[in-house]
PDB file of C-alpha atoms and ligand atoms in Angstrom:
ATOM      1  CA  UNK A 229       8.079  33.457   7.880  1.00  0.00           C
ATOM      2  CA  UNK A 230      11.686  32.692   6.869  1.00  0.00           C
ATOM      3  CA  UNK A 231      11.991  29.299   4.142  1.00  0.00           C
ATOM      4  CA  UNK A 232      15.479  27.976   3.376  1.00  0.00           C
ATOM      5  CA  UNK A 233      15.710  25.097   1.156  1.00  0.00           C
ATOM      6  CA  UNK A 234      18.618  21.951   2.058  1.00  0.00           C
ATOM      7  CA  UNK A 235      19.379  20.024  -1.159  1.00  0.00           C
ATOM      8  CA  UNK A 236      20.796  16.656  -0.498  1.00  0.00           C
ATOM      9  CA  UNK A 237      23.346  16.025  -3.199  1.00  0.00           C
ATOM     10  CA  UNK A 238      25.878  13.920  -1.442  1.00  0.00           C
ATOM     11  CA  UNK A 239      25.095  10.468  -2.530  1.00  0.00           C
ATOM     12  CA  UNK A 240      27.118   7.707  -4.457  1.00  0.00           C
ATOM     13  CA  UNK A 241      24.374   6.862  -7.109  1.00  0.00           C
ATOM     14  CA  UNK A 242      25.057   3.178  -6.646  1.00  0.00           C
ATOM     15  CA  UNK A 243      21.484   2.015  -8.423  1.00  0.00           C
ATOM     16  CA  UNK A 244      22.247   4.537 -11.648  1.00  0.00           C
ATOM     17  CA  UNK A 245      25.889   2.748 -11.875  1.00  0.00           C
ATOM     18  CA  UNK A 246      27.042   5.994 -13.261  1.00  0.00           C
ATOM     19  CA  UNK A 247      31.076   6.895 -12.566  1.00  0.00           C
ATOM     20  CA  UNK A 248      29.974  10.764 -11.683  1.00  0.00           C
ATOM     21  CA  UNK A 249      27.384  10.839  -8.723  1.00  0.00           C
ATOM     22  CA  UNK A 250      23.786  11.750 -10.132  1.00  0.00           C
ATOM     23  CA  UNK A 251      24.143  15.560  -9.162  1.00  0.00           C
ATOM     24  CA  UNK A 252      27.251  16.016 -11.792  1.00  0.00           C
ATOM     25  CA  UNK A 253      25.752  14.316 -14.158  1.00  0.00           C
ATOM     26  CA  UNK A 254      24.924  16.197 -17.640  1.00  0.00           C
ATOM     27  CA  UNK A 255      21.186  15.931 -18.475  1.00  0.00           C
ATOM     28  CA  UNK A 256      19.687  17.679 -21.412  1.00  0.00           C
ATOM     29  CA  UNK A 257      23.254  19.656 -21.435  1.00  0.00           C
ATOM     30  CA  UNK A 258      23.442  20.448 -17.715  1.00  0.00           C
ATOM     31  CA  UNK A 259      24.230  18.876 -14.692  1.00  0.00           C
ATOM     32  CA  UNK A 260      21.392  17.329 -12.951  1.00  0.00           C
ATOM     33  CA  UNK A 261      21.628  19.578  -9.899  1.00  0.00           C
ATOM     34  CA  UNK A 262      21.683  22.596 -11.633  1.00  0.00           C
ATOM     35  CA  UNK A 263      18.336  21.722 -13.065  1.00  0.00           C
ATOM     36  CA  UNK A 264      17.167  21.175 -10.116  1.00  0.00           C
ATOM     37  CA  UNK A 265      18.787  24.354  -8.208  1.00  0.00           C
ATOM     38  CA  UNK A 266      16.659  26.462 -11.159  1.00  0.00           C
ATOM     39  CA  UNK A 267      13.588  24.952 -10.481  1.00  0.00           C
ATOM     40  CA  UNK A 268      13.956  25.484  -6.866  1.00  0.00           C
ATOM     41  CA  UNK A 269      15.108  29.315  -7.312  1.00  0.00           C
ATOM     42  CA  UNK A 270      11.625  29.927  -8.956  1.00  0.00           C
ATOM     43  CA  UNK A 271      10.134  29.457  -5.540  1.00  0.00           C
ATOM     44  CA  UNK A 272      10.292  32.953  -4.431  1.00  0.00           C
ATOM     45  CA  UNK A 273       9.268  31.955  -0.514  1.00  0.00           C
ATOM     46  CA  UNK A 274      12.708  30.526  -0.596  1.00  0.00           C
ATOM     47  CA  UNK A 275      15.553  32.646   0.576  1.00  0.00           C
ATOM     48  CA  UNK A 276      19.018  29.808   0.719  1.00  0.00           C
ATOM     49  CA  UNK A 277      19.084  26.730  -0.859  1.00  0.00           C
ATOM     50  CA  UNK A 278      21.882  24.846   1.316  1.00  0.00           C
ATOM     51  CA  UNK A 279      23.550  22.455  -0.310  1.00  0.00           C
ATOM     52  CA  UNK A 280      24.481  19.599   0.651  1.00  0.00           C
ATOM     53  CA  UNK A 281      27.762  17.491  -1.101  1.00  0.00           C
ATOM     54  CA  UNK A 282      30.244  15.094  -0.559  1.00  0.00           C
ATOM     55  CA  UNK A 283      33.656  17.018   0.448  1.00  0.00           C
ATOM     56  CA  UNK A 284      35.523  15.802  -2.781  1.00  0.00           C
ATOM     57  CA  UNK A 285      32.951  17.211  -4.796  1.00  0.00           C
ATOM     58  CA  UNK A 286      32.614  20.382  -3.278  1.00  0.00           C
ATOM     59  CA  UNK A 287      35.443  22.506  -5.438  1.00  0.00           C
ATOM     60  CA  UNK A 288      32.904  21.142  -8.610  1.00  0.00           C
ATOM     61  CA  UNK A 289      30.071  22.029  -7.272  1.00  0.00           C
ATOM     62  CA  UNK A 290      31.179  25.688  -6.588  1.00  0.00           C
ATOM     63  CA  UNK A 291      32.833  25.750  -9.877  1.00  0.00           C
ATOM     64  CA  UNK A 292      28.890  24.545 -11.834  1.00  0.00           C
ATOM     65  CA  UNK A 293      27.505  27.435  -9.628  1.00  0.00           C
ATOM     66  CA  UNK A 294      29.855  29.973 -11.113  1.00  0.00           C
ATOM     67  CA  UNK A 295      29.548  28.764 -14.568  1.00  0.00           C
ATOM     68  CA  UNK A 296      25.536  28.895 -14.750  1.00  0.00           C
ATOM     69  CA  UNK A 297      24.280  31.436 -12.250  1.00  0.00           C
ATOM     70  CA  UNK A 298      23.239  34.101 -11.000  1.00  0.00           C
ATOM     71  CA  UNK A 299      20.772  32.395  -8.797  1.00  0.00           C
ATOM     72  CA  UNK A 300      18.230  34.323  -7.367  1.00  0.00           C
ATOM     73  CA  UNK A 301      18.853  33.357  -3.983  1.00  0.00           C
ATOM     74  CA  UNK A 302      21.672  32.610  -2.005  1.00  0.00           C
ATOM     75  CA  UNK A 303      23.265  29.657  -2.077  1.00  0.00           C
ATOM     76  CA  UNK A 304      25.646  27.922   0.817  1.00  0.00           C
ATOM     77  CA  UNK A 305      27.600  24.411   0.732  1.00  0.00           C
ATOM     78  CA  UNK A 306      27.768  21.838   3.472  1.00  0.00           C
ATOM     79  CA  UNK A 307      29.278  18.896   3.564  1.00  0.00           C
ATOM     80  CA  UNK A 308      27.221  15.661   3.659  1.00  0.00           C
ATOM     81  CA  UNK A 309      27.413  11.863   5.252  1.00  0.00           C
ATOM     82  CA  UNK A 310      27.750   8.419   4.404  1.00  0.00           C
ATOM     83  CA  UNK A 311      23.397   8.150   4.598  1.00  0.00           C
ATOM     84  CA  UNK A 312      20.906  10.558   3.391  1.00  0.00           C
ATOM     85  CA  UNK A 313      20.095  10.636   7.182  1.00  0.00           C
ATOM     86  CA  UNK A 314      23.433  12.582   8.142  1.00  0.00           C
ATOM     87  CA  UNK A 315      23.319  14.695   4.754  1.00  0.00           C
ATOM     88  CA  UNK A 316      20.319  16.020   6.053  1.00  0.00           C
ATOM     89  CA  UNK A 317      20.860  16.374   9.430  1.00  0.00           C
ATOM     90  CA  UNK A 318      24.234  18.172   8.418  1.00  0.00           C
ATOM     91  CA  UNK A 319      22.329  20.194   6.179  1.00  0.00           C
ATOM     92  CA  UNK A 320      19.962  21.533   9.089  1.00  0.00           C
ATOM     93  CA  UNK A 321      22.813  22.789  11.053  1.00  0.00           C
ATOM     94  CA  UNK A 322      23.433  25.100   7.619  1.00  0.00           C
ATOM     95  CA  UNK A 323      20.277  27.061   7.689  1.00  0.00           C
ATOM     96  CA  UNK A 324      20.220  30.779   7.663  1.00  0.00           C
ATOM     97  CA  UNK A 325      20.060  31.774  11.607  1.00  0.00           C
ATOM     98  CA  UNK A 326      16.613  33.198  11.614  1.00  0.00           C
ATOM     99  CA  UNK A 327      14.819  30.072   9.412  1.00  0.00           C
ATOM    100  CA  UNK A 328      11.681  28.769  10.386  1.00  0.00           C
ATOM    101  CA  UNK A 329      10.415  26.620   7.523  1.00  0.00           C
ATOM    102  CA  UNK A 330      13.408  24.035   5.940  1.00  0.00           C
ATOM    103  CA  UNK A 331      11.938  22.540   2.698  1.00  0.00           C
ATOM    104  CA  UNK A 332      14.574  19.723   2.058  1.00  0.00           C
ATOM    105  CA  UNK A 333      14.495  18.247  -1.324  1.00  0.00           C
ATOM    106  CA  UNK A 334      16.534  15.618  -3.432  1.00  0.00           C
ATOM    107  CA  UNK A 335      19.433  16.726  -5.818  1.00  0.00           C
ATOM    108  CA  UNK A 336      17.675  13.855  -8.203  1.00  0.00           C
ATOM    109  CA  UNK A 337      14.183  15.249  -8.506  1.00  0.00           C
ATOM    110  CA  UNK A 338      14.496  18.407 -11.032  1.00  0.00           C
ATOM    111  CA  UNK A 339      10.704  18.558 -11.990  1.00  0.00           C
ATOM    112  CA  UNK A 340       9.674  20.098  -8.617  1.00  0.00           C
ATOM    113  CA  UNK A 341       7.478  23.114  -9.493  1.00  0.00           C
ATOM    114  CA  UNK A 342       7.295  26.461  -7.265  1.00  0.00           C
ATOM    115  CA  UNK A 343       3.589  25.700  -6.678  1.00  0.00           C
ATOM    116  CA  UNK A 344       4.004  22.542  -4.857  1.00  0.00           C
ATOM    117  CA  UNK A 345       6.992  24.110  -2.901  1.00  0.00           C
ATOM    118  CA  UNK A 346       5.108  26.978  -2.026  1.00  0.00           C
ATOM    119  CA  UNK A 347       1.844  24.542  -0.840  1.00  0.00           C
ATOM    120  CA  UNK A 348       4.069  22.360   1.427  1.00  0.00           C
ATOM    121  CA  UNK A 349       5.885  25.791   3.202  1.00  0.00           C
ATOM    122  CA  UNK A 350       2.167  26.681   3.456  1.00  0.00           C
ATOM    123  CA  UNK A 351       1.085  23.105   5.205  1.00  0.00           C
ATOM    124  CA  UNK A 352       4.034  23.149   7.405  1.00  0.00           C
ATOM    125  CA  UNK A 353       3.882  26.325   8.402  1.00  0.00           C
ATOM    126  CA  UNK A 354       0.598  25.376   9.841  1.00  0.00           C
ATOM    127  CA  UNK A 355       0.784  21.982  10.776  1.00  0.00           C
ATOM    128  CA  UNK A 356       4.471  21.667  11.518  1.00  0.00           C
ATOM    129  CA  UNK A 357       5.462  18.351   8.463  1.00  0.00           C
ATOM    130  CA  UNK A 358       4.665  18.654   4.867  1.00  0.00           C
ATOM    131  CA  UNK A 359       4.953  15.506   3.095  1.00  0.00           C
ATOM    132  CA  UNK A 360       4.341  15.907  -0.919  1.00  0.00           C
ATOM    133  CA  UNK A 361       3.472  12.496  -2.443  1.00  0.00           C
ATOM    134  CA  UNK A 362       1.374  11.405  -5.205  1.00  0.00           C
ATOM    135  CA  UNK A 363      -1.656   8.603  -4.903  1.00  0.00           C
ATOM    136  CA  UNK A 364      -0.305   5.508  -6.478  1.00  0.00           C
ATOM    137  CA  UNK A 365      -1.711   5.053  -9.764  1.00  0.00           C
ATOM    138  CA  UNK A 366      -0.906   1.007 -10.279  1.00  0.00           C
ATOM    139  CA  UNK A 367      -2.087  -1.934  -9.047  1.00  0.00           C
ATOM    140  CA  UNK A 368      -0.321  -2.971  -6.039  1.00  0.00           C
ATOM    141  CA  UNK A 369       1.165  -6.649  -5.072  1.00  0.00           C
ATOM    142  CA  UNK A 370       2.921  -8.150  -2.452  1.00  0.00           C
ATOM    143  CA  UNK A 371       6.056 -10.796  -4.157  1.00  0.00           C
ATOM    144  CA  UNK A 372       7.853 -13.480  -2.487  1.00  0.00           C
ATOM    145  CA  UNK A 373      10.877 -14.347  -4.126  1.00  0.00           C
ATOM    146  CA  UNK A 374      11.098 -17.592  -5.277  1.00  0.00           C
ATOM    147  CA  UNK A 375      14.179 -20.112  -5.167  1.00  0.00           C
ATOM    148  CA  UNK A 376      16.250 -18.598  -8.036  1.00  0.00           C
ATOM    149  CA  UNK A 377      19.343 -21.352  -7.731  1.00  0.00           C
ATOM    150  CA  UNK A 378      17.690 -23.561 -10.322  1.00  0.00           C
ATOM    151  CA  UNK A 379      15.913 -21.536 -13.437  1.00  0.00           C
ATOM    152  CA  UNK A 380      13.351 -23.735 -14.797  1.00  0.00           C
ATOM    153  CA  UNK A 381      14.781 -22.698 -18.247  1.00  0.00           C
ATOM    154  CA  UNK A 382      17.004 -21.002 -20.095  1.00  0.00           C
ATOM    155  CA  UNK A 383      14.496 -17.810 -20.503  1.00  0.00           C
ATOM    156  CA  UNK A 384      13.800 -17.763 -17.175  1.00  0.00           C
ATOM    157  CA  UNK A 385      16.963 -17.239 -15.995  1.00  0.00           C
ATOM    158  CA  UNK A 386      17.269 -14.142 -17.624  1.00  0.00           C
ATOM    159  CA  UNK A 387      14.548 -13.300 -14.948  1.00  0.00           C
ATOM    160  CA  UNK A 388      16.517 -13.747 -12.241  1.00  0.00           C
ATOM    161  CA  UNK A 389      15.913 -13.622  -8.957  1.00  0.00           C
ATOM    162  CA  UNK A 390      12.140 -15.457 -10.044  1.00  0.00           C
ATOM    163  CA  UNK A 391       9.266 -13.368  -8.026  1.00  0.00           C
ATOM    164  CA  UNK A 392       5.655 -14.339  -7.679  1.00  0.00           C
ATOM    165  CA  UNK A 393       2.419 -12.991  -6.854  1.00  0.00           C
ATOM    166  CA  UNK A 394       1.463 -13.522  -2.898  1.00  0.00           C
ATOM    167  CA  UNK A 395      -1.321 -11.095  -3.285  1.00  0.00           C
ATOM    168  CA  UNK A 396      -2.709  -7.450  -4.681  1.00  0.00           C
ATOM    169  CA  UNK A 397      -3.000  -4.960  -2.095  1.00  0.00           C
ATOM    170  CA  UNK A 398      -5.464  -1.892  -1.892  1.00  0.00           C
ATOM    171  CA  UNK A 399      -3.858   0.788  -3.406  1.00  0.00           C
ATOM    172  CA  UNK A 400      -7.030   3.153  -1.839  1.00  0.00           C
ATOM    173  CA  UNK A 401      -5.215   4.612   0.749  1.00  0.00           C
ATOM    174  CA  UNK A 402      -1.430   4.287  -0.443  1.00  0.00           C
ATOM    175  CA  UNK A 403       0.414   7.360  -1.746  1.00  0.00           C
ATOM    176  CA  UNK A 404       3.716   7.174  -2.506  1.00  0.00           C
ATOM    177  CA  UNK A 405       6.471  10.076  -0.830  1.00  0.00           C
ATOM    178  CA  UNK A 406       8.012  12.098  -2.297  1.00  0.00           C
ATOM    179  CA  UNK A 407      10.312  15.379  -1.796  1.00  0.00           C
ATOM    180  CA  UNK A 408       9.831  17.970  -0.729  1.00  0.00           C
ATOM    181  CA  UNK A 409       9.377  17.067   2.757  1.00  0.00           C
ATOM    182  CA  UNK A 410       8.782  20.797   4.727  1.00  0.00           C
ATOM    183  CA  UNK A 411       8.861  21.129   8.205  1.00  0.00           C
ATOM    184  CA  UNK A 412       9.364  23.966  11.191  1.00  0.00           C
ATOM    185  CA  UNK A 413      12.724  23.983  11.616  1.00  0.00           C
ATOM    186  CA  UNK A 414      12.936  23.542  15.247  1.00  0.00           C
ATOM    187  CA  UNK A 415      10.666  20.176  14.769  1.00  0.00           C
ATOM    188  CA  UNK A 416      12.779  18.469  11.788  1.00  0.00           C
ATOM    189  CA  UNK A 417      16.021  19.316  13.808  1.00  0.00           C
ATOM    190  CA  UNK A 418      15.040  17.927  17.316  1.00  0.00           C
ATOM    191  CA  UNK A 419      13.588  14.755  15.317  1.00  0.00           C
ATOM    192  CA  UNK A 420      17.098  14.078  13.712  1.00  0.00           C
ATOM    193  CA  UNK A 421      18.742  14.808  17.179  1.00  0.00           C
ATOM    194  CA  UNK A 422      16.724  11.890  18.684  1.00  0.00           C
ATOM    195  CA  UNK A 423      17.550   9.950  16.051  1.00  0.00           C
ATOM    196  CA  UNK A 424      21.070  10.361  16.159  1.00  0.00           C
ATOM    197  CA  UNK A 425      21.284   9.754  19.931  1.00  0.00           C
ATOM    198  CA  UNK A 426      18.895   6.748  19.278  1.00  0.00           C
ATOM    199  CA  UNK A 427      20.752   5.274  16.744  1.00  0.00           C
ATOM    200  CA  UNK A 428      17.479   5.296  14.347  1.00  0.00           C
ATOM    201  CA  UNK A 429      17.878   4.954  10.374  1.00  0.00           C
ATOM    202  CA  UNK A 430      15.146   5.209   7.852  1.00  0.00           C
ATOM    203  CA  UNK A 431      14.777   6.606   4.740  1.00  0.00           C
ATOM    204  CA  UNK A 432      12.998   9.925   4.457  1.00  0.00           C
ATOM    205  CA  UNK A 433      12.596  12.641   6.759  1.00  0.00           C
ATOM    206  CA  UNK A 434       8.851  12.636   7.375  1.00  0.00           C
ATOM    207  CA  UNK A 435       9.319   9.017   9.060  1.00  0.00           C
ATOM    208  CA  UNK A 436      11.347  10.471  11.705  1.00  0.00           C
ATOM    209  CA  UNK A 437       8.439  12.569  12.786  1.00  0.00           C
ATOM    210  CA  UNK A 438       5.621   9.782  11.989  1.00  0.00           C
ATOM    211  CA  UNK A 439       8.123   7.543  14.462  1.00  0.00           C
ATOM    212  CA  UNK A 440       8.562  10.220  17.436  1.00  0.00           C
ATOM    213  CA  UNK A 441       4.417  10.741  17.060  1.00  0.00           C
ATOM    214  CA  UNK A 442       4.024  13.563  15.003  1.00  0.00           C
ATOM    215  CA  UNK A 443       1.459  14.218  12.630  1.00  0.00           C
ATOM    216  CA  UNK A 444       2.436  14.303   8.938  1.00  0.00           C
ATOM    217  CA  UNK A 445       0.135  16.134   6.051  1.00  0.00           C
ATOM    218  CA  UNK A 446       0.052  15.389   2.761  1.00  0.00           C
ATOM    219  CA  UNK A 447       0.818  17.656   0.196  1.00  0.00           C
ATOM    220  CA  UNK A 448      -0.819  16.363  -3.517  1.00  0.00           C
ATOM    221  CA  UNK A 449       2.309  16.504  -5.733  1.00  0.00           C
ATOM    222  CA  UNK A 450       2.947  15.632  -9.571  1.00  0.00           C
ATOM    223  CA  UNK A 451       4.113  12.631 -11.132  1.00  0.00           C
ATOM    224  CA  UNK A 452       6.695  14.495 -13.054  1.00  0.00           C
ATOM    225  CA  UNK A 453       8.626  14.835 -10.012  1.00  0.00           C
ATOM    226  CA  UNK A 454      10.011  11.583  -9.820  1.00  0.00           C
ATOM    227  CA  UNK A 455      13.271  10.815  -8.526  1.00  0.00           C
ATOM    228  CA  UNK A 456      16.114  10.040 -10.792  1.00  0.00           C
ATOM    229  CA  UNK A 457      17.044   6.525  -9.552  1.00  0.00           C
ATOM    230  CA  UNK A 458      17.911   3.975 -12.443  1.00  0.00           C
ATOM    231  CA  UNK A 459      19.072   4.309 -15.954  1.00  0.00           C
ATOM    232  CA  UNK A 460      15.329   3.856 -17.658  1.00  0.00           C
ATOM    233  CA  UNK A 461      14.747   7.130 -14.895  1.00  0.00           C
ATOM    234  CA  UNK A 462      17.959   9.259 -16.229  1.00  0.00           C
ATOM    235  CA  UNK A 463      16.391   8.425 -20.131  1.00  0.00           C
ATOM    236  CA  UNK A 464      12.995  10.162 -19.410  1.00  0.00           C
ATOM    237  CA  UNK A 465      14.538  13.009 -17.535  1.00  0.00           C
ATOM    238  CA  UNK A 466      16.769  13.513 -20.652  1.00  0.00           C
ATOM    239  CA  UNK A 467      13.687  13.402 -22.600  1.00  0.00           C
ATOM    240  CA  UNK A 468      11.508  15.733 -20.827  1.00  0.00           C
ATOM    241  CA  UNK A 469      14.657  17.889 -19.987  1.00  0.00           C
ATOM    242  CA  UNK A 470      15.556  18.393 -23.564  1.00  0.00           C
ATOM    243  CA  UNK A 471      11.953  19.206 -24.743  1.00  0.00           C
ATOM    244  CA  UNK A 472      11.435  21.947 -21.773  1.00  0.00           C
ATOM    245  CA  UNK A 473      15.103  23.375 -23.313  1.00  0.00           C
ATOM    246  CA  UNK A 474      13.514  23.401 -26.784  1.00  0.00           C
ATOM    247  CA  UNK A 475      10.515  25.408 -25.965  1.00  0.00           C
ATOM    248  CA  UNK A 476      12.644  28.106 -24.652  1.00  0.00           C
TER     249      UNK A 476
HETATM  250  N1  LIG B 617      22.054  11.646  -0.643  1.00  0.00           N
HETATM  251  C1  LIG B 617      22.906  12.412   0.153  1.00  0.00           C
HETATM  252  N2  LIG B 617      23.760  11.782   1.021  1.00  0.00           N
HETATM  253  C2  LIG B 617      23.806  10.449   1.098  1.00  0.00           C
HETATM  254  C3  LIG B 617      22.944   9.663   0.302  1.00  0.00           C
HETATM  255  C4  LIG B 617      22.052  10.294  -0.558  1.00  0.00           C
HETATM  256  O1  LIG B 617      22.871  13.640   0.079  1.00  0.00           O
HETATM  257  N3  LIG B 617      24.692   9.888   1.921  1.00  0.00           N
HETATM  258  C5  LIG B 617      21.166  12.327  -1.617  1.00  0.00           C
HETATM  259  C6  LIG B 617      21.441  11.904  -3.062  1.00  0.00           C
HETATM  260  O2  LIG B 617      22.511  12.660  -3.619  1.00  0.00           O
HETATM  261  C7  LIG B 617      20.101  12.145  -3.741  1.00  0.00           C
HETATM  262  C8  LIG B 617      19.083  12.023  -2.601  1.00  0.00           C
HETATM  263  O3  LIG B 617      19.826  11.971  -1.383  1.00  0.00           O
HETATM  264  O4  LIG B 617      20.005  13.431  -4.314  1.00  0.00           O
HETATM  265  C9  LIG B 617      18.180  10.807  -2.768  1.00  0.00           C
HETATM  266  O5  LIG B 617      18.938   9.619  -2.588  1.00  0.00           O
HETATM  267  P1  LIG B 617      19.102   8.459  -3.674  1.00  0.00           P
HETATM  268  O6  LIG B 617      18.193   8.653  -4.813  1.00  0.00           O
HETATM  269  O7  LIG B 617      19.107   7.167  -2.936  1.00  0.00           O
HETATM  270  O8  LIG B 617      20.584   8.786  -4.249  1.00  0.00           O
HETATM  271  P2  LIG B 617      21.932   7.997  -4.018  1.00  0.00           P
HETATM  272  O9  LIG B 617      22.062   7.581  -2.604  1.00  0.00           O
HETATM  273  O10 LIG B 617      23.015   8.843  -4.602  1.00  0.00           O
HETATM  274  O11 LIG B 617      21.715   6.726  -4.965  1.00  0.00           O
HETATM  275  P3  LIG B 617      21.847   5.154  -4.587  1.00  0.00           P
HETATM  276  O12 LIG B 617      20.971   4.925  -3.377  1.00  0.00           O
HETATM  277  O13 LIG B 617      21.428   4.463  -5.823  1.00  0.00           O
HETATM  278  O14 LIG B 617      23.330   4.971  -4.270  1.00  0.00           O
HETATM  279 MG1  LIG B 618      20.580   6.227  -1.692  1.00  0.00          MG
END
């Protein structure tokens, strides 16, 4: 079995409102990707991490690698697209010729732990799509959003757009995806193919498969490897960044 990694790190980071994209970000005195890179060169099924960035960023990004390697594996750059969806795709084209397993992974998660990488080559390799995901742990409900033109005070329009309650959903059987997402390569690629030629969009790989009929297995992950998505996200990561730094 051959495992390459594809790193999607091409994204504008519109929702964090940062001026540097989330992957060149410093957290905890690094950028985000290279924490992230490190945690996924501890998985020692991995042989490439591919990484995927937007073309103006790519002179940085090889510039971060030279500054804090050696990485234990290789490492390649590709350049991404205007949706996670092409960054990916474009990333799959990258792979080391003789790859069988692709593990492809968000820039913005940099808790992901070699055990849960290793689990989801392990599932994939055996039943072709690895999704790691976590049960969720709150109370779910369903929201309408309510007429927000006319705040019924002056508090309430710091609320704003005003949501209510339509109703609370079992959460029994909901788990909540994550990345990685690990698949044979061959499967992932022709999935993304159709897709293309279909004109299909969603938002993480395993849907593609899930869509064309394929079976999807769960991988239990950890809620530490949450994505880095808003600013209250980019304080915790700072957080639990700096501590792991200070117990080195
Ligand atoms: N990504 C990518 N190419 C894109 C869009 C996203 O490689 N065209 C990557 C991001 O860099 C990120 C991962 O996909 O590591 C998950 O996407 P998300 O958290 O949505 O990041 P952004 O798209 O950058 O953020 P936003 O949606 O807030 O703009
Ligand atoms: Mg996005």
């Amino acid at each position: 079995m051959h495992a390459n990694a594809v790193i999607v790190a091409a994204g504008k980071g519109e929702r964090l409102g940062t001026r540097v994209p989330k992957p060149f970000l410093p957290v905890a005195e690094l950028p985000l990707l290279v924490h992230t890179l490190r945690s996924l060169d501890r998985a020692r099924l991995l042989s490439s991490l591919v990484v995927v960035v937007a073309p103006e960023r790519e002179a940085l990004c090889r510039e971060l690698l030279n500054a804090h390697g050696p990485f234990r594996s290789a490492i390649r750059l590709t350049h991404g697209g205007p949706q996670r969806q092409d960054s990916v795709r474009l990333g799959l084209a990258a792979l080391d010729a003789e790859c069988d397993i692709v593990v492809i992974h968000d820039a913005a998660r940099p808790f992901i732990s070699p055990d849960v990488i290793h689990a989801s080559i392990r599932v994939a390799s055996q039943a072709g799509a690895a999704l790691v995901a976590v049960p969720a742990a709150d109370t779910l409900k369903r929201v309408e959003q309510v007429d927000d033109e006319t705040p019924l005070s002056t508090e309430s329009s710091l609320i704003s757009p005003v949501r209510t309650v339509v109703e609370t959903l079992s959460r029994q059987d909901v788990w909540l995806a994550q990345t990685p997402q690990t698949f044979r390569v061959p499967l992932i690629r022709a999935a993304h193919q159709r897709a293309l030629d279909e004109a299909i969009q969603v938002t993480d790989d395993a849907a593609l498969i899930e869509k064309f009929g394929g079976t999807v297995q769960i991988v239990p992950g950890e809620r530490r490897n949450f994505k880095i998505t808003t600013p209250d996200d980019l304080r915790m990561a700072e957080a639990l960044l700096s501590a792991h730094a200070s117990e080195r």
